[in-house]
Amino acid sequence: MKEFIEFIEYIISSYKLIINLLADHLRLTAMSVGLALLIGIPLGILISYVKRLKKPVLGVTNVIQAIPSMALLGFAIPFLGIGTVPAVTIVVLYSLLPIVKNTVTGITNINAETLESAKGIGLTRFQVLTKVQIPLALPVIMAGVRIAAVTSVGLMTIAAYIGADGLGYLVFSGIRTLNNNQILAGAIPACLLALFVDFIGNTAEKLVTPISLQTNSKQDKKQIENKRRNSLILLGISVIFIIAIFVLSAFL
Amino acid sequence: MLEFRNIVKKFKETLVINDISFSVKKGELVVLIGESGCGKTTTLKMINRLIDPTSGTILINGEDIAKKDVISLRRNMGYVIQQTGLFPHMSVKENIEIIPKVSKINAKKIKDKTLELMEMIGMNPDEFLERYPIELSGGQQQRIGVARAFAMDPEIILMDEPFSALDPITRASLQEELINIQTHMKKTIIFVTHDMSEAIKIADRICIMNNGKILQYDTPENIMKNPINDFVSRFVGKNRIWSSPELIKVKDIMIESPITIQPKASLFQCMEKMREHKIDSLMVVELHTNKLLGIIKAKHIQPYKNRNIEVEKIMKKDFSHALPEESIVEVLKLINDTQESTLPIVNEKGCLVGLITKSSLVTTLSQPFVEQKEVI
Ligand SMILES: Nc1ncnc2c1ncn2[C@@H]1O[C@H](COP(=O)(O)OP(=O)(O)O)[C@@H](O)[C@H]1O
Ligand SMILES: [Mg+2]
């Protein structure tokens, strides 16, 4: 009980720092995932067209994932120095694999006859991609993005080790100074953030799944539409929450 | 309208289409049929250039399709495949309107066309337009597939086993509808199937393929009657004709040289001739021209004691008759209505060309059953 009260006292005394670090953490994670999306999705689309690229690209991303994150962070220092840039770079590299992999899977797993018919009725290659392949692959791609986002939150915590801002700072400095309250003040928000990001990902995944592909469970279309509206509202609340954190951190 | 000239297709080294040439007339429904793997789909896909021939030319209205813009070629050609052809993430409306939309046709026109197409396939727009393919039965999905193929008012429509996955009853009703639509719209349709009864039901002409070659290309009737070789007759099925009796014509089963007598002959001569041939009626025909004047039956002669009367005096002149091109279904009706046991067959000039009797009909119609018995 005493520990708990001490912990609360620590939180109250350093809430400004915690909120600032949380905002940094969010910002860096969002930046990394955003970059990973910008690189990963086009790369995934490209290699699902150019079969020869598939093996090498997926191979390289697999290797990156296999290297322990600590080691990769270590490698980054001699080349990129310490701070935000190397941290974001490493997190982007790590996030690429699930995004690329799921994009390729999503796009190549579409029924061949559906594609043939899209081509056969006179859609151009680009229209086949934008009107058929991407909409049908979107749920799978989104699942990859969700995995990438959740991993990024965790990795960003570790990246504090090489000087990136974020909740990891509290964890590492807590370890150095043997301050359990500080460690927890970093670890608990980091965990909550990961769960929160997972929740957003999950909601977004459902939203991008075409209604027609959700009806298999014989649910009423109305019911699904209601659910979608609820999901949309939840997503809106989440966004407002994130903005609130940023605004708050700007004033503190 | 559509012409294949010496088309050859090889996949790597395997010859799949071995130099085929054929042509399809405007407004014709041609069925490509053959065993699985014989090259039907390949042939069809060369028409919308999903597959390019290794050599040879395909012409539409005299123009080489290889020289045309492939996208506009496809947009002006309907393409229907099995259920998977509809886009699962699009509603019925979006599925039907996708090509008109990307072709930038004006919205009002698209809307009217969609309603017209829904009417054509007999589906209520208010009920179905907003549904997704998964919310439709297999038959309804295929109807939408057909509607989509008509969306751009194409001249040519390609169909690759569109009804194969449906249950027999749904399939039959879709076939009926296709025939209906075809009689109204007069499109040129190339239809692939492996089901001979489907082909016979819907085709104007059937193109039988085997091992990448065309074995026979003719009307259903001619293919059934004169299969070009053993493969075709096996494929068509020997007794196939009996499942579509309306295709059997009078001339196919009539007795070709009925026993006749000239009008000036005496009743005595008539009786002699009947006895000789063991029959009970004779056709009275004009000498030389073979024009049918009447019919004389043994029972008509019986009351006359004077057997020197000329037959033309007592012969029955108001006889029913049939033309050689009529189907036996008509003849069966006629025989049923008139209760006549013999029916003379005359050509347009009124000349006797044959005869159908109740017993010859029975013999013909029982043939498949008797044959089957022998097989067992
Ligand atoms: N893309 C392809 N590559 C290699 N072989 C193919 C290809 N497409 C079809 N074939 C072969 O060509 C033959 C004819 O195929 P297809 O036209 O689909 O037959 P059908 O539609 O009559 O069943 C088959 O033996 C098939 O294996
Ligand atoms: Mg086929």
PDB file of C-alpha atoms in Angstrom, chain A residues 111 113-114 116-124 127 131-132 135-136 210-213 215-216 221, chain B residues 45 48 50 71 74-75 79 81 84-90 98-99 102 130-132 134-135 148:
ATOM      1  CA  ASN A 111      -9.242 -15.409 -56.469  1.00  0.00           C
ATOM      2  CA  GLU A 113     -10.941 -15.903 -61.639  1.00  0.00           C
ATOM      3  CA  THR A 114     -12.129 -12.686 -60.039  1.00  0.00           C
ATOM      4  CA  GLU A 116      -9.400 -12.601 -64.797  1.00  0.00           C
ATOM      5  CA  SER A 117     -12.953 -11.395 -64.972  1.00  0.00           C
ATOM      6  CA  ALA A 118     -11.894  -7.878 -63.933  1.00  0.00           C
ATOM      7  CA  LYS A 119      -9.394  -7.900 -66.768  1.00  0.00           C
ATOM      8  CA  GLY A 120     -11.780  -9.591 -69.162  1.00  0.00           C
ATOM      9  CA  ILE A 121     -14.526  -6.996 -68.795  1.00  0.00           C
ATOM     10  CA  GLY A 122     -12.076  -4.242 -69.648  1.00  0.00           C
ATOM     11  CA  LEU A 123     -10.562  -2.720 -66.523  1.00  0.00           C
ATOM     12  CA  THR A 124      -7.064  -1.378 -67.030  1.00  0.00           C
ATOM     13  CA  GLN A 127      -8.135   0.002 -62.271  1.00  0.00           C
ATOM     14  CA  LYS A 131     -10.882  -1.096 -57.701  1.00  0.00           C
ATOM     15  CA  VAL A 132     -10.459  -4.784 -57.054  1.00  0.00           C
ATOM     16  CA  PRO A 135     -10.103  -3.103 -51.648  1.00  0.00           C
ATOM     17  CA  LEU A 136     -10.084  -6.879 -51.359  1.00  0.00           C
ATOM     18  CA  PRO A 210     -16.043  -4.729 -47.107  1.00  0.00           C
ATOM     19  CA  ILE A 211     -19.473  -5.264 -45.544  1.00  0.00           C
ATOM     20  CA  SER A 212     -20.091  -8.111 -47.931  1.00  0.00           C
ATOM     21  CA  LEU A 213     -17.135 -10.065 -46.579  1.00  0.00           C
ATOM     22  CA  THR A 215     -21.868 -11.168 -43.717  1.00  0.00           C
ATOM     23  CA  ASN A 216     -20.730 -14.806 -43.783  1.00  0.00           C
ATOM     24  CA  LYS A 221     -26.655  -6.163 -42.757  1.00  0.00           C
TER      25      LYS A 221
ATOM     26  CA  LYS B  45     -10.132 -16.080 -74.125  1.00  0.00           C
ATOM     27  CA  ASN B  48     -11.121 -10.902 -75.667  1.00  0.00           C
ATOM     28  CA  LEU B  50      -6.908 -12.579 -72.297  1.00  0.00           C
ATOM     29  CA  ILE B  71      -9.274  -2.196 -73.297  1.00  0.00           C
ATOM     30  CA  ARG B  74     -12.971  -5.840 -73.956  1.00  0.00           C
ATOM     31  CA  ARG B  75     -15.355  -3.105 -72.897  1.00  0.00           C
ATOM     32  CA  TYR B  79     -17.704 -11.676 -70.522  1.00  0.00           C
ATOM     33  CA  ILE B  81     -17.815 -16.766 -66.137  1.00  0.00           C
ATOM     34  CA  THR B  84     -16.489 -15.964 -58.986  1.00  0.00           C
ATOM     35  CA  GLY B  85     -16.767 -13.449 -61.805  1.00  0.00           C
ATOM     36  CA  LEU B  86     -18.666 -10.947 -59.663  1.00  0.00           C
ATOM     37  CA  PHE B  87     -16.679  -8.670 -57.379  1.00  0.00           C
ATOM     38  CA  PRO B  88     -17.484  -9.708 -53.811  1.00  0.00           C
ATOM     39  CA  HIS B  89     -16.861  -6.268 -52.308  1.00  0.00           C
ATOM     40  CA  MET B  90     -19.215  -4.467 -54.663  1.00  0.00           C
ATOM     41  CA  ILE B  98     -18.379  -0.661 -63.073  1.00  0.00           C
ATOM     42  CA  ILE B  99     -17.467  -0.550 -66.755  1.00  0.00           C
ATOM     43  CA  VAL B 102     -14.978   3.906 -65.717  1.00  0.00           C
ATOM     44  CA  GLU B 130     -27.990  -2.758 -52.959  1.00  0.00           C
ATOM     45  CA  ARG B 131     -27.247  -6.387 -52.136  1.00  0.00           C
ATOM     46  CA  TYR B 132     -23.835  -7.961 -52.252  1.00  0.00           C
ATOM     47  CA  ILE B 134     -22.875 -13.153 -51.138  1.00  0.00           C
ATOM     48  CA  GLU B 135     -26.481 -12.262 -50.378  1.00  0.00           C
ATOM     49  CA  ARG B 148     -23.214  -6.933 -66.402  1.00  0.00           C
TER      50      ARG B 148
END
